[in-house]
């Protein structure tokens, strides 16, 4: 079987949402892995001059009023807006009214609402609490709001497995397409940074050398080809705590062999942290699997977060759509725990008869 | 987990998932033969009515509910709102889980957020357990271990085994302590209290202790979470991606959820009365429930043959409101209907329904309406075991799946406690007595949640 990425939408610290010719025109260059002509949107969205010293990238959000129902919008927190807007855009690009399934990945869930409820619980000593933030704190809120917007009563699932949340959403989507339960699946991932979550994760030392990120990306996957297809998904492999580089390398080798794959670009999850990046360097050492390969980093664009692979997936699909490459391997590890590889390839355009 | 798309064989698209076709199977252009079910090799449960299967069955037989005054949570609702606590503090739970406790442990460092297996533990002591471990993780480990022990799968270490878990608030029981310290100006809060904050971190912690490395995931769809993990596990096995799956979920009582449901004004200040006309809300509970699902190949190797299969399942969405269920229970109807159809059965074949039955005005009426539309006028026996365990949120689908399997194994129908008057709008009468020696072949288990999440599972007696 084949799986087609019919459309893709992404809100990130880059101008990735909607028509973005400037972003699309940026040419990846293996000699300069810090590829980006536009600087990431640092720190607060409100700040007009990006603070490049900041350890935190914030999403560039569209004007939602032009995209979503005003009444529904008022009740939505930032992560819900980002998720619903990307899902909506994805369906519009593919001219699809309703998908056969909606599957979301999120590691942290709705942090803003969780934080608001938790804080008022402590400060008000459990009295006279407003239910709204509790209601919206549930991890499946984004998927639920998409279903509500579309009046979609079909399959709806949410995976919350840290650095493998998007990967599991994708796995579920692949299974549904294989089972014939669905011909189109809307799947994606969302995660947000809040001041509180950032302060706590900083204390764990995650951003001493890397920048935190966030984002929302949705994809419409389909079992049948269509004129809007951006790329094909050839396969995916995940590893949990592989222990050493050799295990990772062997898994990646066998993954590529199984697919008879010769990717002409490898997108990797280096994030500037020496400990984190050591594995990527080892894999690119002479005679190692990535030696001599065309390598491209992505986290300087979106920052480090557990579902950043959804951004990388979006980026791969975008590059393949523009026929800059034939086949792309995405390889990322999240804190050395969850390792992910996606293989995507360009769609061979059938000439109209 | 490794997926090569080109090597997957796509099944013809079944129109069964289309609600219109589901109600009219004859219209389906691709009639799909009922697929073989997935064998259940083991079960494990912990809740307010028992720390294991044997204790739970004794409570059902004696009609002893698990609700009572709050003893473990430090909350202003103590003595006001009844809850269904697991009758053990965290140290006792750690003992039940076979963990050695180490008070304090080494200082939590940066690598711990990325390392649930060592977080807060003394290095070199894989089983040491810091007292800051989330109660959700402890409950999860206890029930998952019981399920795995019961399954006793020969040569499990050579099989592709997955841990598919679920919860709604991860390590919130600890996070709220962290936030109290942080917000009240008593320092910044201890990091060792948030290293299991994420839902997925709880799963990893448990999987590491079960020695499961091949595959693990976490689902969070509010109160249907662990029904979805069982559904997903069955599909991974049927899709040939796993040989063995431990699937279910866990949730501990937290101030976060207690106050959340209280702010929605759906907590009954007395013991809950599911499906009763005078019902006034739910009681929160805690616990964990897991099933071990195995492939046909593995099922053939079991010394104790599986008696029950998961024969049907369906996940739908109500698409009505973020928290409320639609008055006609459309999501619930679609889920029950599709699950029964997948199992190759008709509603008449169902011998017992384990209701979602929370005891709220909204749920019970919505679920009742869907049931009367689908089953009326000849109803199977039905009851809400939440009248014993309280509503255990992300654990409820798993716990009730275990009870459904036990109902088939032992021919049981559980009583719906405290039921007196049928609902005026939908006069359904749940079973109020504990029934033994019943010919229970097919059980339908319902789990519905916030966000319109509706999941129904059908369990059937293994045909021989």
mmCIF file of N, CA and C in Angstrom, chain A residues 1 108 114 117-118 121 125-127 129 131 134-135 137-141 144-145 147-148 151 153-162 168 171-172 174-176 178-181 183 199-200 203-204 206 233-238 240-241 255 258-259 335 337-338, chain B residues 1-11 13-14 16-17 75-77 110 113-115 117 168 178-179 182 188-189 198-201 204 208 213 215-221 235 255-256 259-260 263-264 315-317 319-320 322-323 330 334 342 450-451 453:
data_model
loop_
_atom_site.group_PDB
_atom_site.id
_atom_site.type_symbol
_atom_site.label_atom_id
_atom_site.label_comp_id
_atom_site.label_asym_id
_atom_site.label_seq_id
_atom_site.Cartn_x
_atom_site.Cartn_y
_atom_site.Cartn_z
ATOM 1 N N UNK A 1 0.828 -1.197 0.000
ATOM 2 C CA UNK A 1 0.000 0.000 0.000
ATOM 3 C C UNK A 1 0.863 1.248 0.000
ATOM 4 N N UNK A 108 2.797 17.475 26.288
ATOM 5 C CA UNK A 108 2.451 18.213 27.499
ATOM 6 C C UNK A 108 0.967 18.520 27.617
ATOM 7 N N UNK A 114 -4.046 24.038 32.219
ATOM 8 C CA UNK A 114 -3.654 23.234 33.377
ATOM 9 C C UNK A 114 -3.031 24.133 34.437
ATOM 10 N N UNK A 117 -5.615 26.487 36.141
ATOM 11 C CA UNK A 117 -6.475 25.821 37.127
ATOM 12 C C UNK A 117 -5.679 25.447 38.380
ATOM 13 N N UNK A 118 -4.473 24.961 38.153
ATOM 14 C CA UNK A 118 -3.619 24.560 39.273
ATOM 15 C C UNK A 118 -3.298 25.764 40.164
ATOM 16 N N UNK A 121 -6.343 26.887 42.067
ATOM 17 C CA UNK A 121 -6.613 25.885 43.102
ATOM 18 C C UNK A 121 -5.768 26.169 44.348
ATOM 19 N N UNK A 125 -7.283 28.365 47.542
ATOM 20 C CA UNK A 125 -7.433 27.308 48.538
ATOM 21 C C UNK A 125 -8.658 26.438 48.249
ATOM 22 N N UNK A 126 -8.774 26.027 46.973
ATOM 23 C CA UNK A 126 -9.799 25.083 46.523
ATOM 24 C C UNK A 126 -11.224 25.645 46.566
ATOM 25 N N UNK A 127 -11.354 26.971 46.653
ATOM 26 C CA UNK A 127 -12.710 27.517 46.723
ATOM 27 C C UNK A 127 -13.035 28.412 45.536
ATOM 28 N N UNK A 129 -13.751 27.984 42.342
ATOM 29 C CA UNK A 129 -12.932 27.810 41.145
ATOM 30 C C UNK A 129 -13.803 27.830 39.890
ATOM 31 N N UNK A 131 -14.695 26.478 36.291
ATOM 32 C CA UNK A 131 -14.434 25.188 35.654
ATOM 33 C C UNK A 131 -13.783 25.279 34.267
ATOM 34 N N UNK A 134 -10.300 23.948 33.725
ATOM 35 C CA UNK A 134 -10.247 22.505 33.975
ATOM 36 C C UNK A 134 -10.775 21.742 32.762
ATOM 37 N N UNK A 135 -11.915 22.202 32.267
ATOM 38 C CA UNK A 135 -12.549 21.566 31.113
ATOM 39 C C UNK A 135 -11.591 21.510 29.927
ATOM 40 N N UNK A 137 -8.348 21.684 30.006
ATOM 41 C CA UNK A 137 -7.011 21.181 30.301
ATOM 42 C C UNK A 137 -6.837 19.743 29.843
ATOM 43 N N UNK A 138 -7.947 19.090 29.539
ATOM 44 C CA UNK A 138 -7.885 17.678 29.145
ATOM 45 C C UNK A 138 -7.003 17.504 27.901
ATOM 46 N N UNK A 139 -6.211 16.456 27.894
ATOM 47 C CA UNK A 139 -5.235 16.289 26.814
ATOM 48 C C UNK A 139 -5.867 16.130 25.434
ATOM 49 N N UNK A 140 -7.125 15.666 25.381
ATOM 50 C CA UNK A 140 -7.737 15.469 24.062
ATOM 51 C C UNK A 140 -8.530 16.686 23.592
ATOM 52 N N UNK A 141 -8.326 17.837 24.230
ATOM 53 C CA UNK A 141 -9.130 19.015 23.874
ATOM 54 C C UNK A 141 -8.927 19.446 22.424
ATOM 55 N N UNK A 144 -10.690 17.108 20.186
ATOM 56 C CA UNK A 144 -12.127 17.242 20.418
ATOM 57 C C UNK A 144 -12.668 18.511 19.766
ATOM 58 N N UNK A 145 -11.910 19.595 19.865
ATOM 59 C CA UNK A 145 -12.368 20.858 19.272
ATOM 60 C C UNK A 145 -12.375 20.778 17.746
ATOM 61 N N UNK A 147 -13.022 18.011 16.098
ATOM 62 C CA UNK A 147 -14.221 17.205 15.816
ATOM 63 C C UNK A 147 -15.477 18.056 15.937
ATOM 64 N N UNK A 148 -15.495 18.904 16.947
ATOM 65 C CA UNK A 148 -16.657 19.764 17.181
ATOM 66 C C UNK A 148 -16.833 20.741 16.020
ATOM 67 N N UNK A 151 -17.981 18.782 13.129
ATOM 68 C CA UNK A 151 -19.103 17.876 13.420
ATOM 69 C C UNK A 151 -18.747 16.464 12.961
ATOM 70 N N UNK A 153 -18.047 12.779 13.740
ATOM 71 C CA UNK A 153 -18.340 11.804 14.789
ATOM 72 C C UNK A 153 -17.460 10.559 14.676
ATOM 73 N N UNK A 154 -16.462 10.603 13.796
ATOM 74 C CA UNK A 154 -15.658 9.404 13.581
ATOM 75 C C UNK A 154 -14.514 9.286 14.590
ATOM 76 N N UNK A 155 -13.680 8.304 14.315
ATOM 77 C CA UNK A 155 -12.536 7.949 15.166
ATOM 78 C C UNK A 155 -11.766 9.195 15.612
ATOM 79 N N UNK A 156 -11.477 9.264 16.907
ATOM 80 C CA UNK A 156 -10.757 10.402 17.456
ATOM 81 C C UNK A 156 -9.864 9.912 18.593
ATOM 82 N N UNK A 157 -8.571 10.123 18.464
ATOM 83 C CA UNK A 157 -7.661 9.579 19.481
ATOM 84 C C UNK A 157 -6.536 10.580 19.772
ATOM 85 N N UNK A 158 -5.987 10.500 20.966
ATOM 86 C CA UNK A 158 -4.895 11.408 21.349
ATOM 87 C C UNK A 158 -3.780 10.642 22.057
ATOM 88 N N UNK A 159 -2.576 10.786 21.549
ATOM 89 C CA UNK A 159 -1.408 10.123 22.135
ATOM 90 C C UNK A 159 -0.569 11.128 22.898
ATOM 91 N N UNK A 160 -0.139 10.744 24.081
ATOM 92 C CA UNK A 160 0.558 11.667 24.983
ATOM 93 C C UNK A 160 1.844 11.025 25.487
ATOM 94 N N UNK A 161 2.652 10.510 24.531
ATOM 95 C CA UNK A 161 3.804 9.725 24.963
ATOM 96 C C UNK A 161 5.125 10.458 24.739
ATOM 97 N N UNK A 162 5.274 11.570 25.422
ATOM 98 C CA UNK A 162 6.521 12.352 25.433
ATOM 99 C C UNK A 162 7.099 12.512 24.016
ATOM 100 N N UNK A 168 3.367 8.110 17.538
ATOM 101 C CA UNK A 168 2.267 7.187 17.824
ATOM 102 C C UNK A 168 0.973 7.608 17.126
ATOM 103 N N UNK A 171 1.465 6.322 13.760
ATOM 104 C CA UNK A 171 1.308 4.866 13.724
ATOM 105 C C UNK A 171 -0.172 4.481 13.699
ATOM 106 N N UNK A 172 -0.952 5.166 14.508
ATOM 107 C CA UNK A 172 -2.393 4.903 14.539
ATOM 108 C C UNK A 172 -3.003 5.208 13.163
ATOM 109 N N UNK A 174 -1.481 5.203 10.239
ATOM 110 C CA UNK A 174 -1.038 4.183 9.278
ATOM 111 C C UNK A 174 -1.903 2.933 9.421
ATOM 112 N N UNK A 175 -2.141 2.535 10.680
ATOM 113 C CA UNK A 175 -2.959 1.339 10.924
ATOM 114 C C UNK A 175 -4.378 1.507 10.382
ATOM 115 N N UNK A 176 -4.987 2.662 10.636
ATOM 116 C CA UNK A 176 -6.358 2.888 10.157
ATOM 117 C C UNK A 176 -6.421 2.800 8.638
ATOM 118 N N UNK A 178 -4.326 1.152 6.720
ATOM 119 C CA UNK A 178 -4.074 -0.249 6.370
ATOM 120 C C UNK A 178 -5.318 -1.105 6.594
ATOM 121 N N UNK A 179 -5.995 -0.854 7.709
ATOM 122 C CA UNK A 179 -7.181 -1.652 8.046
ATOM 123 C C UNK A 179 -8.351 -1.372 7.114
ATOM 124 N N UNK A 180 -8.241 -0.301 6.323
ATOM 125 C CA UNK A 180 -9.363 0.081 5.487
ATOM 126 C C UNK A 180 -10.466 0.747 6.287
ATOM 127 N N UNK A 181 -10.156 1.129 7.517
ATOM 128 C CA UNK A 181 -11.133 1.821 8.356
ATOM 129 C C UNK A 181 -11.278 3.268 7.922
ATOM 130 N N UNK A 183 -9.960 6.242 4.687
ATOM 131 C CA UNK A 183 -9.211 6.566 3.475
ATOM 132 C C UNK A 183 -8.429 7.852 3.666
ATOM 133 N N UNK A 199 10.045 27.728 32.909
ATOM 134 C CA UNK A 199 10.868 27.933 34.109
ATOM 135 C C UNK A 199 11.245 26.593 34.743
ATOM 136 N N UNK A 200 10.298 25.655 34.745
ATOM 137 C CA UNK A 200 10.574 24.352 35.357
ATOM 138 C C UNK A 200 11.559 23.555 34.499
ATOM 139 N N UNK A 203 15.058 24.626 34.833
ATOM 140 C CA UNK A 203 15.723 24.129 36.046
ATOM 141 C C UNK A 203 16.258 22.720 35.844
ATOM 142 N N UNK A 204 15.612 21.956 34.965
ATOM 143 C CA UNK A 204 16.139 20.627 34.647
ATOM 144 C C UNK A 204 17.377 20.723 33.739
ATOM 145 N N UNK A 206 17.479 21.810 30.569
ATOM 146 C CA UNK A 206 17.258 21.427 29.174
ATOM 147 C C UNK A 206 17.714 22.494 28.185
ATOM 148 N N UNK A 233 4.604 8.898 2.420
ATOM 149 C CA UNK A 233 5.260 8.384 3.626
ATOM 150 C C UNK A 233 5.635 6.931 3.350
ATOM 151 N N UNK A 234 6.949 6.651 3.363
ATOM 152 C CA UNK A 234 7.393 5.286 3.052
ATOM 153 C C UNK A 234 7.486 4.416 4.294
ATOM 154 N N UNK A 235 7.822 5.026 5.435
ATOM 155 C CA UNK A 235 7.941 4.197 6.634
ATOM 156 C C UNK A 235 8.423 4.981 7.824
ATOM 157 N N UNK A 236 8.427 4.308 8.932
ATOM 158 C CA UNK A 236 8.801 4.948 10.194
ATOM 159 C C UNK A 236 9.392 3.882 11.106
ATOM 160 N N UNK A 237 10.381 4.259 11.878
ATOM 161 C CA UNK A 237 10.854 3.336 12.903
ATOM 162 C C UNK A 237 11.112 4.115 14.184
ATOM 163 N N UNK A 238 10.823 3.497 15.308
ATOM 164 C CA UNK A 238 11.070 4.157 16.587
ATOM 165 C C UNK A 238 11.872 3.219 17.482
ATOM 166 N N UNK A 240 13.298 2.868 21.684
ATOM 167 C CA UNK A 240 13.200 3.385 23.044
ATOM 168 C C UNK A 240 14.475 3.041 23.800
ATOM 169 N N UNK A 241 15.126 4.058 24.329
ATOM 170 C CA UNK A 241 16.368 3.874 25.090
ATOM 171 C C UNK A 241 17.299 2.824 24.469
ATOM 172 N N UNK A 255 16.564 -0.220 8.658
ATOM 173 C CA UNK A 255 15.384 0.539 8.198
ATOM 174 C C UNK A 255 15.572 0.956 6.727
ATOM 175 N N UNK A 258 15.596 -2.202 4.407
ATOM 176 C CA UNK A 258 14.234 -2.719 4.200
ATOM 177 C C UNK A 258 13.476 -1.949 3.147
ATOM 178 N N UNK A 259 13.719 -0.642 3.111
ATOM 179 C CA UNK A 259 12.994 0.207 2.169
ATOM 180 C C UNK A 259 13.753 0.385 0.866
ATOM 181 N N UNK A 335 16.053 13.570 23.946
ATOM 182 C CA UNK A 335 16.780 13.331 25.192
ATOM 183 C C UNK A 335 17.403 11.945 25.257
ATOM 184 N N UNK A 337 16.070 9.249 24.685
ATOM 185 C CA UNK A 337 15.098 8.233 25.101
ATOM 186 C C UNK A 337 14.316 7.700 23.906
ATOM 187 N N UNK A 338 13.626 8.609 23.230
ATOM 188 C CA UNK A 338 12.830 8.213 22.073
ATOM 189 C C UNK A 338 13.575 8.595 20.802
ATOM 190 N N UNK B 1 9.486 -0.290 17.294
ATOM 191 C CA UNK B 1 8.363 -0.403 16.358
ATOM 192 C C UNK B 1 8.843 0.026 14.980
ATOM 193 N N UNK B 2 8.584 -0.795 14.000
ATOM 194 C CA UNK B 2 9.090 -0.525 12.672
ATOM 195 C C UNK B 2 7.974 -0.745 11.653
ATOM 196 N N UNK B 3 7.728 0.238 10.825
ATOM 197 C CA UNK B 3 6.653 0.121 9.838
ATOM 198 C C UNK B 3 7.192 0.420 8.448
ATOM 199 N N UNK B 4 7.009 -0.520 7.543
ATOM 200 C CA UNK B 4 7.353 -0.315 6.145
ATOM 201 C C UNK B 4 6.042 -0.276 5.367
ATOM 202 N N UNK B 5 5.662 0.915 4.943
ATOM 203 C CA UNK B 5 4.335 1.099 4.350
ATOM 204 C C UNK B 5 4.134 0.217 3.119
ATOM 205 N N UNK B 6 5.182 0.103 2.276
ATOM 206 C CA UNK B 6 5.001 -0.647 1.027
ATOM 207 C C UNK B 6 4.761 -2.135 1.289
ATOM 208 N N UNK B 7 5.199 -2.608 2.449
ATOM 209 C CA UNK B 7 4.984 -4.027 2.760
ATOM 210 C C UNK B 7 3.675 -4.297 3.467
ATOM 211 N N UNK B 8 2.964 -3.245 3.816
ATOM 212 C CA UNK B 8 1.648 -3.438 4.440
ATOM 213 C C UNK B 8 0.629 -3.741 3.357
ATOM 214 N N UNK B 9 -0.257 -4.656 3.661
ATOM 215 C CA UNK B 9 -1.320 -4.942 2.708
ATOM 216 C C UNK B 9 -2.571 -4.233 3.202
ATOM 217 N N UNK B 10 -3.064 -3.345 2.368
ATOM 218 C CA UNK B 10 -4.252 -2.601 2.789
ATOM 219 C C UNK B 10 -5.485 -3.480 2.643
ATOM 220 N N UNK B 11 -6.338 -3.426 3.664
ATOM 221 C CA UNK B 11 -7.617 -4.115 3.560
ATOM 222 C C UNK B 11 -8.534 -3.239 2.730
ATOM 223 N N UNK B 13 -11.465 -0.915 1.887
ATOM 224 C CA UNK B 13 -12.084 0.049 2.789
ATOM 225 C C UNK B 13 -13.450 -0.452 3.224
ATOM 226 N N UNK B 14 -13.611 -0.593 4.513
ATOM 227 C CA UNK B 14 -14.884 -1.069 5.046
ATOM 228 C C UNK B 14 -15.797 0.126 5.228
ATOM 229 N N UNK B 16 -18.160 0.099 7.068
ATOM 230 C CA UNK B 16 -18.678 -0.047 8.419
ATOM 231 C C UNK B 16 -18.442 1.189 9.277
ATOM 232 N N UNK B 17 -17.319 1.880 9.039
ATOM 233 C CA UNK B 17 -17.032 3.054 9.863
ATOM 234 C C UNK B 17 -17.963 4.210 9.514
ATOM 235 N N UNK B 75 -7.014 17.996 51.492
ATOM 236 C CA UNK B 75 -7.937 18.888 50.787
ATOM 237 C C UNK B 75 -9.025 19.406 51.727
ATOM 238 N N UNK B 76 -9.592 20.568 51.357
ATOM 239 C CA UNK B 76 -10.671 21.128 52.179
ATOM 240 C C UNK B 76 -11.963 20.314 52.021
ATOM 241 N N UNK B 77 -11.994 19.428 51.034
ATOM 242 C CA UNK B 77 -13.216 18.650 50.798
ATOM 243 C C UNK B 77 -13.294 17.401 51.672
ATOM 244 N N UNK B 110 19.406 17.266 36.075
ATOM 245 C CA UNK B 110 18.867 17.546 34.748
ATOM 246 C C UNK B 110 18.535 16.307 33.959
ATOM 247 N N UNK B 113 14.772 14.400 34.007
ATOM 248 C CA UNK B 113 13.580 14.695 33.229
ATOM 249 C C UNK B 113 13.581 13.837 31.970
ATOM 250 N N UNK B 114 14.787 13.532 31.534
ATOM 251 C CA UNK B 114 14.893 12.703 30.333
ATOM 252 C C UNK B 114 15.076 11.255 30.673
ATOM 253 N N UNK B 115 14.948 10.890 31.899
ATOM 254 C CA UNK B 115 15.253 9.519 32.251
ATOM 255 C C UNK B 115 14.336 9.015 33.346
ATOM 256 N N UNK B 117 13.610 6.180 34.066
ATOM 257 C CA UNK B 117 14.001 4.937 34.727
ATOM 258 C C UNK B 117 14.882 5.208 35.935
ATOM 259 N N UNK B 168 -5.113 10.368 32.692
ATOM 260 C CA UNK B 168 -5.611 11.690 32.291
ATOM 261 C C UNK B 168 -4.753 12.826 32.818
ATOM 262 N N UNK B 178 4.239 20.228 44.240
ATOM 263 C CA UNK B 178 5.295 21.098 43.718
ATOM 264 C C UNK B 178 4.782 22.528 43.574
ATOM 265 N N UNK B 179 3.579 22.664 42.992
ATOM 266 C CA UNK B 179 3.028 24.000 42.747
ATOM 267 C C UNK B 179 2.670 24.714 44.046
ATOM 268 N N UNK B 182 5.830 26.110 45.269
ATOM 269 C CA UNK B 182 6.296 27.158 44.376
ATOM 270 C C UNK B 182 5.476 28.444 44.556
ATOM 271 N N UNK B 188 11.262 26.882 45.515
ATOM 272 C CA UNK B 188 10.832 26.751 44.136
ATOM 273 C C UNK B 188 10.087 25.456 43.852
ATOM 274 N N UNK B 189 9.935 24.632 44.855
ATOM 275 C CA UNK B 189 9.372 23.310 44.607
ATOM 276 C C UNK B 189 10.505 22.364 44.251
ATOM 277 N N UNK B 198 4.467 14.392 33.146
ATOM 278 C CA UNK B 198 3.850 14.071 31.861
ATOM 279 C C UNK B 198 3.186 12.696 31.904
ATOM 280 N N UNK B 199 2.044 12.595 31.253
ATOM 281 C CA UNK B 199 1.332 11.303 31.173
ATOM 282 C C UNK B 199 2.277 10.193 30.706
ATOM 283 N N UNK B 200 3.060 10.509 29.677
ATOM 284 C CA UNK B 200 3.937 9.502 29.089
ATOM 285 C C UNK B 200 5.056 9.084 30.028
ATOM 286 N N UNK B 201 5.482 10.001 30.911
ATOM 287 C CA UNK B 201 6.559 9.678 31.841
ATOM 288 C C UNK B 201 6.119 8.589 32.815
ATOM 289 N N UNK B 204 6.426 5.321 30.944
ATOM 290 C CA UNK B 204 7.829 4.906 30.819
ATOM 291 C C UNK B 204 8.346 4.309 32.120
ATOM 292 N N UNK B 208 9.622 0.497 32.249
ATOM 293 C CA UNK B 208 11.000 0.179 32.624
ATOM 294 C C UNK B 208 11.029 -0.871 33.727
ATOM 295 N N UNK B 213 10.606 -2.990 26.492
ATOM 296 C CA UNK B 213 11.389 -2.040 25.744
ATOM 297 C C UNK B 213 10.929 -1.934 24.294
ATOM 298 N N UNK B 215 8.036 -1.767 22.721
ATOM 299 C CA UNK B 215 7.071 -0.735 22.331
ATOM 300 C C UNK B 215 6.274 -0.280 23.535
ATOM 301 N N UNK B 216 6.002 1.002 23.605
ATOM 302 C CA UNK B 216 5.142 1.544 24.657
ATOM 303 C C UNK B 216 4.488 2.815 24.152
ATOM 304 N N UNK B 217 3.311 3.079 24.634
ATOM 305 C CA UNK B 217 2.667 4.339 24.298
ATOM 306 C C UNK B 217 1.674 4.724 25.385
ATOM 307 N N UNK B 218 1.194 5.965 25.316
ATOM 308 C CA UNK B 218 0.207 6.451 26.278
ATOM 309 C C UNK B 218 -0.908 7.156 25.521
ATOM 310 N N UNK B 219 -2.132 6.840 25.890
ATOM 311 C CA UNK B 219 -3.298 7.479 25.289
ATOM 312 C C UNK B 219 -3.983 8.315 26.360
ATOM 313 N N UNK B 220 -4.502 9.479 25.970
ATOM 314 C CA UNK B 220 -5.247 10.293 26.920
ATOM 315 C C UNK B 220 -6.447 10.916 26.219
ATOM 316 N N UNK B 221 -7.590 10.295 26.394
ATOM 317 C CA UNK B 221 -8.834 10.809 25.828
ATOM 318 C C UNK B 221 -9.855 10.903 26.959
ATOM 319 N N UNK B 235 -5.559 -3.633 17.863
ATOM 320 C CA UNK B 235 -5.237 -3.337 16.463
ATOM 321 C C UNK B 235 -3.764 -3.549 16.168
ATOM 322 N N UNK B 255 -6.044 16.449 43.822
ATOM 323 C CA UNK B 255 -6.821 17.650 44.137
ATOM 324 C C UNK B 255 -7.251 18.338 42.854
ATOM 325 N N UNK B 256 -6.437 18.197 41.834
ATOM 326 C CA UNK B 256 -6.724 18.816 40.537
ATOM 327 C C UNK B 256 -8.052 18.296 39.984
ATOM 328 N N UNK B 259 -11.149 18.950 42.479
ATOM 329 C CA UNK B 259 -11.648 20.326 42.396
ATOM 330 C C UNK B 259 -12.204 20.644 41.016
ATOM 331 N N UNK B 260 -11.638 20.012 40.005
ATOM 332 C CA UNK B 260 -12.149 20.223 38.652
ATOM 333 C C UNK B 260 -13.596 19.754 38.534
ATOM 334 N N UNK B 263 -15.867 21.898 40.597
ATOM 335 C CA UNK B 263 -16.199 23.201 40.002
ATOM 336 C C UNK B 263 -17.280 23.033 38.933
ATOM 337 N N UNK B 264 -17.374 21.839 38.366
ATOM 338 C CA UNK B 264 -18.430 21.565 37.388
ATOM 339 C C UNK B 264 -19.744 21.188 38.078
ATOM 340 N N UNK B 315 -14.399 3.361 18.299
ATOM 341 C CA UNK B 315 -14.113 4.680 18.856
ATOM 342 C C UNK B 315 -14.839 5.692 17.982
ATOM 343 N N UNK B 316 -15.696 6.490 18.593
ATOM 344 C CA UNK B 316 -16.410 7.526 17.853
ATOM 345 C C UNK B 316 -16.353 8.828 18.647
ATOM 346 N N UNK B 317 -16.889 9.876 18.074
ATOM 347 C CA UNK B 317 -16.931 11.145 18.803
ATOM 348 C C UNK B 317 -18.334 11.719 18.762
ATOM 349 N N UNK B 319 -19.086 14.843 19.157
ATOM 350 C CA UNK B 319 -19.039 16.138 18.446
ATOM 351 C C UNK B 319 -20.202 17.045 18.847
ATOM 352 N N UNK B 320 -20.421 17.153 20.140
ATOM 353 C CA UNK B 320 -21.568 17.907 20.645
ATOM 354 C C UNK B 320 -21.108 19.058 21.526
ATOM 355 N N UNK B 322 -17.732 20.211 24.598
ATOM 356 C CA UNK B 322 -16.453 19.793 25.200
ATOM 357 C C UNK B 322 -16.659 18.859 26.401
ATOM 358 N N UNK B 323 -17.691 19.109 27.222
ATOM 359 C CA UNK B 323 -17.874 18.233 28.381
ATOM 360 C C UNK B 323 -19.204 17.484 28.385
ATOM 361 N N UNK B 330 -25.588 10.433 20.590
ATOM 362 C CA UNK B 330 -25.237 9.956 19.243
ATOM 363 C C UNK B 330 -23.865 9.295 19.193
ATOM 364 N N UNK B 334 -23.281 5.368 18.234
ATOM 365 C CA UNK B 334 -22.397 4.972 17.134
ATOM 366 C C UNK B 334 -21.329 4.006 17.636
ATOM 367 N N UNK B 342 -18.783 -5.025 14.637
ATOM 368 C CA UNK B 342 -17.454 -5.569 14.359
ATOM 369 C C UNK B 342 -17.293 -6.971 14.942
ATOM 370 N N UNK B 450 -14.900 13.434 28.312
ATOM 371 C CA UNK B 450 -14.805 14.826 27.851
ATOM 372 C C UNK B 450 -14.298 14.814 26.410
ATOM 373 N N UNK B 451 -14.645 15.870 25.706
ATOM 374 C CA UNK B 451 -14.183 15.963 24.329
ATOM 375 C C UNK B 451 -14.979 15.051 23.422
ATOM 376 N N UNK B 453 -15.342 11.933 23.507
ATOM 377 C CA UNK B 453 -14.721 10.625 23.243
ATOM 378 C C UNK B 453 -15.631 9.486 23.678
#
